[in-house]
């Protein structure tokens, strides 16, 4: 087997193992949470007998490992269970929400990733001069401000003062793509500002590190233009660290979007999770946790794979 | 003067130094150096590290490495002064009129790009030729430089070819855009001696065939004597002597040049037979998780108070032998006897006396010392560890050791960063000596040093051997060093000892093939030596 294929198979197998471990953690974590779903559903006035019956019906009296494997078996067949509070199929109701979250994350990524890498390249080209300082200062500021505050500032300026963009990001299937993009423009802006700084600063640092190499001097002595040197000679050798930080931020766009969704009342995974945590609806929380874990691990596997593929020593062995 | 390609007059080069714990200060690297180079000629710039030879070489491209500034004088290339030229004008001449060959081609190639793309990049970027034409020229140059498979080697990545081949590809890269001048900055220094001679011959032939002028920078006078028309000797940023190659080699005028020419003139007579302090018998070793023996059935013997030189090129297993003797890499088979007792293969099972009596000195003195400890702490540590010395007694013993390594007072409270390269190596020797060892393993201890400094270290080691009756296992790739210090020699090749015996026996004919190749590859300070060796090798090859 080609060594690179072996490495890739190893990474993916490791990722799946990690996901399994995460599922155990999520299950254990949600099981030890205080609170009784049966009590929640039936209310304070329920009789002990009614509570016991409901618990029996929900399978809550089985030992933990039996419940875990029942749950895992269902998940593997695409059955995430039913929500305790309203009896709906979780996979169906989550599908719509997950789609919305991915839609938001996708457009935030489309804007932020090229912008971050481009600004990183510019910062390196003019390192320690004013363009670098301006870019670094602004991105540091946006990454330091909490995203909910960024959200409210954006609403205050762009929705309230200038009435340019909608403060509520409600979308539905009857809207055209243009209308949908208009609706989500503010949350996209906030998400872009949140992840931009991290990615841009990492790109800058990774490329500056490569700029110390002897082969950059070779390129300078060839009489190449500064920007040619950066994107042709430095950037290809900085791909691995850049991809890692990009993937980490893309995962954050899906997983960490909770707060932004709540601020803009966006019908995504975040809202869904927050609602059901409040109701102690354990199966929904478990399903959301598992999906978030899968996204996170998946993104990191992709980062690993790209890093491996970007390394000529692994791609072309001696 | 009209046909001078490069004229440098009164060039002054300055930089800002940042000494630890002190405010930054301006230092002058080159103090008003002048030189001339005609079209098609080769000028050798020679000197020790810090002589400013690379800095002057790069000034021909008006390039200052690491913030170095060309502050006064003129650098006239093809009739115009480029010292203060604008960045755009400099970009236009770099790569088109002057190109550069770096010491370490392995670091100077971009690891993420194929060789061909990098070789033709300059020609394309300056619009000198089309892609097809540039590639054809590159293939032609690959062939001329004696690279295997010139048609296809360009498709490889830098890590897929050897160091010697990479150095030749870099030469092809420099010649591809048809420059007027090539700056060769120590192009063969990092190579094994047997590879160096091939690369040197290839570079010389390429210079002659393309008619390009060259600045050839090196610290090795014997090497530059083979390629240069004129030689300039530099020291601490000043010119010492300038003349034709024959003048410099045969009738050097200045004392410093004479010292460079006669370096390695230590006359060491081998000592008579003596009982062994170290016997290595049939040792085989391999690294964990591999199936390849890096040492194969190695048997050598080292008499007490004498020096065994282990010679070979990189990858021959000489440093591995040191690792096996110290126990860092336990031998798979074989037996090591040290000071009359059998030595356990693994480090963990050795007694404190085993550790004390077997010390090591390394090639890189500055990474072998803790930069945050003073000389006194560094040398005092073995005194404390092995002999329990503390306080005034320890300090007095450290001072005695410093006197022994000829460093005297005033160094005991200094930090390694405040010492020169030779002084650092001396401190490492004192640290090894502090343990009162019977054997010191010296791993390429003079390779990173300038010739005159290295000479001083070798003399010191010989004097200490006479005083302390300590034996040396001296690992080196440099045959001149071997002649200066060895009593016995083991020649290693691909993990085996191919020749072993007293110095006289090993260095006298008849030779085995490898030892012959090794000995004949060492550059000699003699005009025309390169041509003779190449010619005699071709005759042998034709005869076979």
Short mmCIF file of C-alpha atoms in Angstrom, two decimals, chain A residues 125 213-226 228 231-234 236-237 310 312-318, chain B residues 58 61 63 65 91 94-95 98 100 107-114 117-119 121-122 125-126 157 159-161 170 173:
data_model
loop_
_atom_site.label_atom_id
_atom_site.label_comp_id
_atom_site.label_asym_id
_atom_site.label_seq_id
_atom_site.Cartn_x
_atom_site.Cartn_y
_atom_site.Cartn_z
CA UNK A 125 4.13 41.60 2.31
CA UNK A 213 14.01 29.81 5.27
CA UNK A 214 17.07 29.79 3.04
CA UNK A 215 14.95 29.11 -0.05
CA UNK A 216 13.21 32.46 0.40
CA UNK A 217 16.63 34.09 0.10
CA UNK A 218 17.17 32.04 -3.05
CA UNK A 219 13.92 33.42 -4.44
CA UNK A 220 14.92 36.98 -3.53
CA UNK A 221 18.27 36.53 -5.26
CA UNK A 222 16.42 35.33 -8.36
CA UNK A 223 14.99 38.83 -8.56
CA UNK A 224 11.38 37.76 -8.02
CA UNK A 225 8.78 40.32 -6.92
CA UNK A 226 7.98 40.30 -3.17
CA UNK A 228 5.43 36.39 -6.02
CA UNK A 231 2.47 33.24 -2.65
CA UNK A 232 4.65 31.00 -4.81
CA UNK A 233 7.46 30.06 -2.42
CA UNK A 234 6.28 30.76 1.12
CA UNK A 236 2.84 26.35 -0.28
CA UNK A 237 5.07 25.54 2.68
CA UNK A 310 0.45 19.04 1.06
CA UNK A 312 5.82 16.55 -0.83
CA UNK A 313 7.96 14.20 1.25
CA UNK A 314 4.93 12.05 1.96
CA UNK A 315 3.37 12.49 -1.47
CA UNK A 316 6.55 11.58 -3.33
CA UNK A 317 8.63 9.19 -1.21
CA UNK A 318 12.27 8.66 -2.16
CA UNK B 58 26.36 39.09 -1.83
CA UNK B 61 24.01 41.66 -6.00
CA UNK B 63 21.99 42.19 -1.20
CA UNK B 65 21.64 39.33 4.46
CA UNK B 91 15.20 42.83 -8.95
CA UNK B 94 19.37 39.74 -9.69
CA UNK B 95 18.94 36.51 -11.56
CA UNK B 98 24.21 37.84 -11.30
CA UNK B 100 23.94 32.79 -6.57
CA UNK B 107 18.04 24.33 2.37
CA UNK B 108 18.17 26.64 -0.64
CA UNK B 109 15.64 24.67 -2.69
CA UNK B 110 11.93 25.07 -1.97
CA UNK B 111 10.84 21.63 -0.69
CA UNK B 112 7.35 22.02 -2.14
CA UNK B 113 8.39 22.58 -5.78
CA UNK B 114 9.81 20.29 -8.43
CA UNK B 117 10.21 24.54 -11.97
CA UNK B 118 12.79 26.16 -9.70
CA UNK B 119 15.68 25.87 -12.16
CA UNK B 121 11.98 30.12 -12.75
CA UNK B 122 14.53 32.93 -13.11
CA UNK B 125 10.43 35.59 -14.49
CA UNK B 126 12.85 37.87 -16.36
CA UNK B 157 11.50 17.06 -5.65
CA UNK B 159 14.28 15.55 -1.08
CA UNK B 160 14.43 12.89 -3.76
CA UNK B 161 18.03 13.58 -4.85
CA UNK B 170 21.75 24.52 -7.95
CA UNK B 173 19.88 26.84 -11.74
#
